[in-house]
Structure formats: C-alpha cells, structure tokens
Short mmCIF file of C-alpha atoms in Angstrom, two decimals:
data_model
loop_
_atom_site.label_atom_id
_atom_site.label_comp_id
_atom_site.label_asym_id
_atom_site.label_seq_id
_atom_site.Cartn_x
_atom_site.Cartn_y
_atom_site.Cartn_z
CA MET A 140 53.46 -6.19 -23.99
CA LYS A 141 49.99 -7.59 -24.62
CA ARG A 142 49.73 -8.69 -20.99
CA LEU A 143 50.76 -5.21 -19.83
CA LEU A 144 48.17 -3.58 -22.07
CA CYS A 145 45.43 -5.89 -20.77
CA THR A 146 46.45 -5.13 -17.19
CA LEU A 147 46.29 -1.38 -17.82
CA VAL A 148 42.87 -1.62 -19.50
CA PHE A 149 41.55 -3.77 -16.64
CA ALA A 150 42.98 -1.33 -14.09
CA LEU A 151 41.15 1.54 -15.77
CA ILE A 152 37.82 -0.22 -16.36
CA LEU A 153 37.39 -1.93 -12.98
CA PRO A 154 37.29 1.26 -10.83
CA ALA A 155 34.86 2.89 -13.28
CA ALA A 156 32.59 -0.17 -13.14
CA GLN A 157 32.75 -0.21 -9.33
CA ILE A 158 31.83 3.50 -9.14
CA TYR A 159 28.91 2.97 -11.54
CA ALA A 160 27.66 0.01 -9.52
CA GLN A 161 27.83 2.03 -6.30
CA GLU A 162 26.05 5.06 -7.78
CA SER A 163 23.26 3.15 -9.56
CA PRO A 164 20.37 2.81 -7.12
CA ALA A 165 18.15 -0.24 -7.09
CA PRO A 166 15.05 0.14 -9.27
CA VAL A 167 11.86 1.54 -7.81
CA THR A 168 9.47 -1.28 -6.94
CA SER A 169 5.70 -1.17 -6.57
CA VAL A 170 3.80 -3.05 -3.87
CA ALA A 171 2.63 -6.63 -4.40
CA LYS A 172 -1.08 -5.87 -4.39
CA VAL A 173 -3.51 -2.93 -4.18
CA ASP A 174 -7.19 -3.40 -3.39
CA LEU A 175 -8.64 -0.56 -5.45
CA GLU A 176 -11.87 -0.50 -3.45
CA ARG A 177 -9.96 0.02 -0.21
CA TYR A 178 -7.65 2.50 -1.91
CA SER A 179 -10.63 4.61 -3.01
CA GLY A 180 -11.70 7.64 -1.01
CA GLN A 181 -9.91 10.75 0.17
CA TRP A 182 -6.19 11.05 0.88
CA TYR A 183 -4.31 14.01 2.36
CA GLU A 184 -0.99 14.93 0.74
CA VAL A 185 1.50 15.23 3.60
CA ALA A 186 4.65 15.52 1.47
CA ALA A 187 5.58 15.64 -2.20
CA ILE A 188 8.34 16.38 -4.67
CA PRO A 189 7.38 19.86 -5.96
CA GLN A 190 5.76 19.83 -9.42
CA TYR A 191 4.97 22.76 -11.71
CA PHE A 192 1.29 21.80 -11.93
CA GLN A 193 0.98 22.18 -8.16
CA ARG A 194 2.78 25.52 -7.94
CA GLN A 195 -0.34 27.42 -6.85
CA CYS A 196 -1.06 24.96 -4.02
CA VAL A 197 -0.03 26.27 -0.62
CA ARG A 198 -2.07 24.11 1.77
CA ASN A 199 -4.78 21.46 2.21
CA THR A 200 -3.93 19.39 -0.85
CA THR A 201 -6.04 16.24 -1.20
CA ALA A 202 -6.63 13.46 -3.71
CA THR A 203 -9.91 11.57 -3.96
CA TYR A 204 -10.30 8.36 -5.94
CA LYS A 205 -13.49 6.63 -7.03
CA ARG A 206 -14.11 3.62 -9.25
CA GLY A 207 -15.96 4.75 -12.37
CA ASP A 208 -18.58 2.93 -14.42
CA ASP A 209 -16.15 2.77 -17.34
CA GLY A 210 -13.65 0.69 -15.36
CA MET A 211 -11.31 3.60 -14.85
CA ILE A 212 -10.69 5.47 -11.62
CA GLU A 213 -12.07 8.97 -11.26
CA VAL A 214 -9.49 11.34 -9.79
CA LEU A 215 -10.22 14.62 -8.04
CA ASN A 216 -7.23 16.60 -6.78
CA GLN A 217 -7.89 19.75 -4.77
CA CYS A 218 -5.77 22.32 -3.00
CA GLN A 219 -6.01 25.75 -1.42
CA THR A 220 -4.21 28.71 -2.98
CA GLU A 221 -2.60 31.69 -1.25
CA THR A 222 -5.89 33.62 -1.56
CA GLY A 223 -7.87 30.78 0.03
CA GLU A 224 -9.43 29.66 -3.25
CA ILE A 225 -10.00 25.91 -3.71
CA LYS A 226 -8.49 24.70 -6.99
CA PRO A 227 -9.85 21.39 -8.33
CA ALA A 228 -8.33 19.19 -11.04
CA GLN A 229 -10.27 16.24 -12.44
CA GLY A 230 -8.64 13.30 -14.16
CA ARG A 231 -8.70 9.60 -14.75
CA ALA A 232 -6.43 6.71 -13.85
CA ARG A 233 -6.23 3.31 -15.47
CA VAL A 234 -4.50 0.18 -14.27
CA VAL A 235 -1.44 -0.88 -16.25
CA ASP A 236 -0.47 -3.93 -14.18
CA THR A 237 -3.71 -5.86 -13.62
CA ALA A 238 -1.92 -8.60 -11.67
CA THR A 239 -1.11 -6.21 -8.81
CA ASN A 240 -3.12 -3.01 -9.47
CA SER A 241 -0.07 -1.15 -8.16
CA LYS A 242 1.03 0.39 -11.47
CA LEU A 243 -1.32 2.89 -13.06
CA GLU A 244 -1.32 5.77 -15.51
CA VAL A 245 -2.99 9.08 -14.69
CA THR A 246 -4.02 11.94 -16.95
CA PHE A 247 -5.83 15.22 -16.43
CA LEU A 248 -6.33 16.00 -20.11
CA SER A 249 -9.29 14.91 -22.23
CA ILE A 250 -10.57 15.90 -25.66
CA PHE A 251 -14.20 15.27 -26.59
CA GLY A 252 -14.56 12.93 -23.62
CA GLN A 253 -11.48 10.87 -24.48
CA TRP A 254 -8.80 10.81 -21.80
CA LEU A 255 -5.30 11.24 -23.24
CA PHE A 256 -3.09 8.89 -21.26
CA TRP A 257 -0.12 9.38 -23.57
CA ILE A 258 0.12 12.87 -22.06
CA GLY A 259 -0.28 11.53 -18.54
CA GLY A 260 2.22 9.99 -16.16
CA ASP A 261 3.09 6.80 -14.35
CA TYR A 262 1.50 6.33 -10.93
CA TRP A 263 3.18 3.54 -8.99
CA VAL A 264 2.06 2.65 -5.47
CA ILE A 265 5.44 1.88 -3.91
CA GLY A 266 4.34 1.86 -0.29
CA LEU A 267 1.03 1.00 1.34
CA ASP A 268 -0.01 0.50 4.93
CA GLU A 269 -1.70 -2.85 5.53
CA LYS A 270 -4.75 -0.97 6.86
CA TYR A 271 -4.59 1.58 4.02
CA GLN A 272 -3.82 4.42 6.42
CA TRP A 273 -0.91 5.76 4.35
CA ALA A 274 0.42 5.31 0.84
CA ILE A 275 3.44 6.38 -1.17
CA VAL A 276 3.13 7.11 -4.87
CA GLY A 277 6.34 7.01 -6.87
CA HIS A 278 7.75 6.96 -10.36
CA PRO A 279 10.37 4.67 -11.94
CA THR A 280 12.69 7.66 -12.46
CA ARG A 281 11.96 9.16 -9.00
CA LYS A 282 10.99 12.48 -10.58
CA TYR A 283 7.62 12.23 -8.83
CA GLY A 284 6.82 11.32 -5.27
CA TRP A 285 3.83 11.80 -2.99
CA VAL A 286 3.21 10.73 0.59
CA LEU A 287 -0.51 10.32 1.24
CA SER A 288 -2.40 9.74 4.47
CA ARG A 289 -6.00 9.20 5.48
CA THR A 290 -5.46 11.88 8.12
CA PRO A 291 -3.84 15.34 7.80
CA ALA A 292 -0.81 14.21 9.84
CA LEU A 293 1.23 11.02 10.04
CA SER A 294 1.76 9.41 13.42
CA ALA A 295 5.39 8.93 14.48
CA GLU A 296 5.06 5.20 13.74
CA HIS A 297 3.61 5.77 10.28
CA ARG A 298 6.21 8.41 9.45
CA ALA A 299 9.00 5.98 10.31
CA GLN A 300 7.42 3.36 8.05
CA VAL A 301 7.07 5.87 5.22
CA GLU A 302 10.69 6.99 5.55
CA ALA A 303 11.85 3.35 5.44
CA VAL A 304 9.98 2.69 2.19
CA LEU A 305 11.29 5.89 0.58
CA LYS A 306 14.86 5.01 1.52
CA LYS A 307 14.42 1.43 0.28
CA ASN A 308 13.41 2.88 -3.09
CA SER A 309 16.44 5.22 -3.05
CA TYR A 310 14.44 8.42 -2.69
CA ASP A 311 16.23 11.36 -1.11
CA LEU A 312 13.88 12.42 1.71
CA CYS A 313 15.07 16.01 1.39
CA THR A 314 13.70 16.26 -2.18
CA LEU A 315 10.18 15.92 -0.80
CA LEU A 316 8.62 18.95 0.85
CA VAL A 317 6.02 18.89 3.59
CA SER A 318 2.55 19.83 2.35
CA PRO A 319 0.87 22.09 4.95
CA GLN A 320 -2.48 20.77 6.15
CA THR A 321 -5.07 22.07 8.58
CA GLY A 322 -4.69 19.64 11.46
CA GLY A 323 -1.21 18.63 10.31
CA GLU A 324 2.14 20.31 9.71
CA THR A 325 1.90 24.00 8.91
CA VAL A 326 5.33 24.81 7.49
CA ARG A 327 6.60 23.79 4.05
CA LYS A 328 10.06 22.36 4.62
CA PRO A 329 12.11 19.34 3.55
CA PHE A 330 10.54 16.05 4.64
CA CYS A 331 13.93 14.95 5.98
CA GLU A 332 13.67 17.53 8.77
CA LYS A 333 12.11 16.62 12.10
CA SER A 334 8.31 16.62 12.16
CA THR A 335 6.70 19.44 14.18
CA PRO A 336 2.89 19.23 13.79
#
C-alpha cells in the first residue's frame, strides 16, 4: 500500500515539475562589460515595451547619457508628442555592479537635489554591439525593455543580432513596439513584424 501511495504521489508530482521547468525561462543576463565612456552620448529608441510614463511619446524618442562630476550618469530622455512638442525628462543613473558596469539604477525623481533611487528602476544592459552601435536595456522581470541605436534605424544585420539577444533572454519580441523615428520606421507596430523603414 505504501509503495502504491508513493507511486501515485510521484506520478502526480513529476509532470507538474516538468511543466514548471519547461515554463520557467532562463534568467535575464547582463553583458560582461560596459565602457561607460563609450556608452555615453545619444541613443535613438527603435523599439520598447510600452510604459505609462512614455504614453505621450509618439515619435523621435531619444536617450542621452553623460558622465557627471558626482560620479553618476546624467540622463536626458526626450520625445515628440502628437502636437509636435518636445518633452524632456531629466534623471540620474548609478552603477550597481561596478565589476561590469552593466547593471544600473535609474531615477527621474529628486527632492532638494537628492535623487531618489528607491523610486527608480533597474537598468540592465543585456545586449551591446561591440562597436556600441546598438544596445538592449532589460529588466530581471522582463517588464521593461528598450532597443537603442546610434542611428534612427537598425540595419538588417543589427536587427538580427538584437532579435537573437532578446530571444536568448526569453523576451517575447511581440511585446515590444516599434518607436517611430524620423529617418527610421514610421509605424508603431509589434517589433516581431517585418521591418519596413
């Protein structure tokens, strides 16, 4: 009887464990090293998982990074609204993993000159071109995702590389939407659809 009970329990637990193992994606991993000086400068957002704080952005979204005197990274995000107005957002980023510089925290809220990182979010560089021509910013829970490029449009080669990194990190390409850019793609659509610049 005991053997039968054990067999039944094992028969019930094993399939559940196998299903869980199949459905649990591998953890998101950041790149081995980021040269923050090379990473500085302007990036064009070519695709992103939609976020409430970007809801007014309809085109020409950019992010500009600059090393500050205080050791932090100055962040300037800009985008164009439906009326053509340019909306800026200034923030700060600080390195969390100093061994790689690929894990940071970013915040856009400060009080009396003090930046509140506990209200900010994780900023992991999970993909980076060796010549710093494109980058992918992710999050350990995959609730955030941005594809950045030094130019308004990705080349076919760079797009294939970006897609490979996103898939490796178990991102669903269809959860990212194309970010319209002057000189790049003009229609907001799922990133998994064929590129038509």
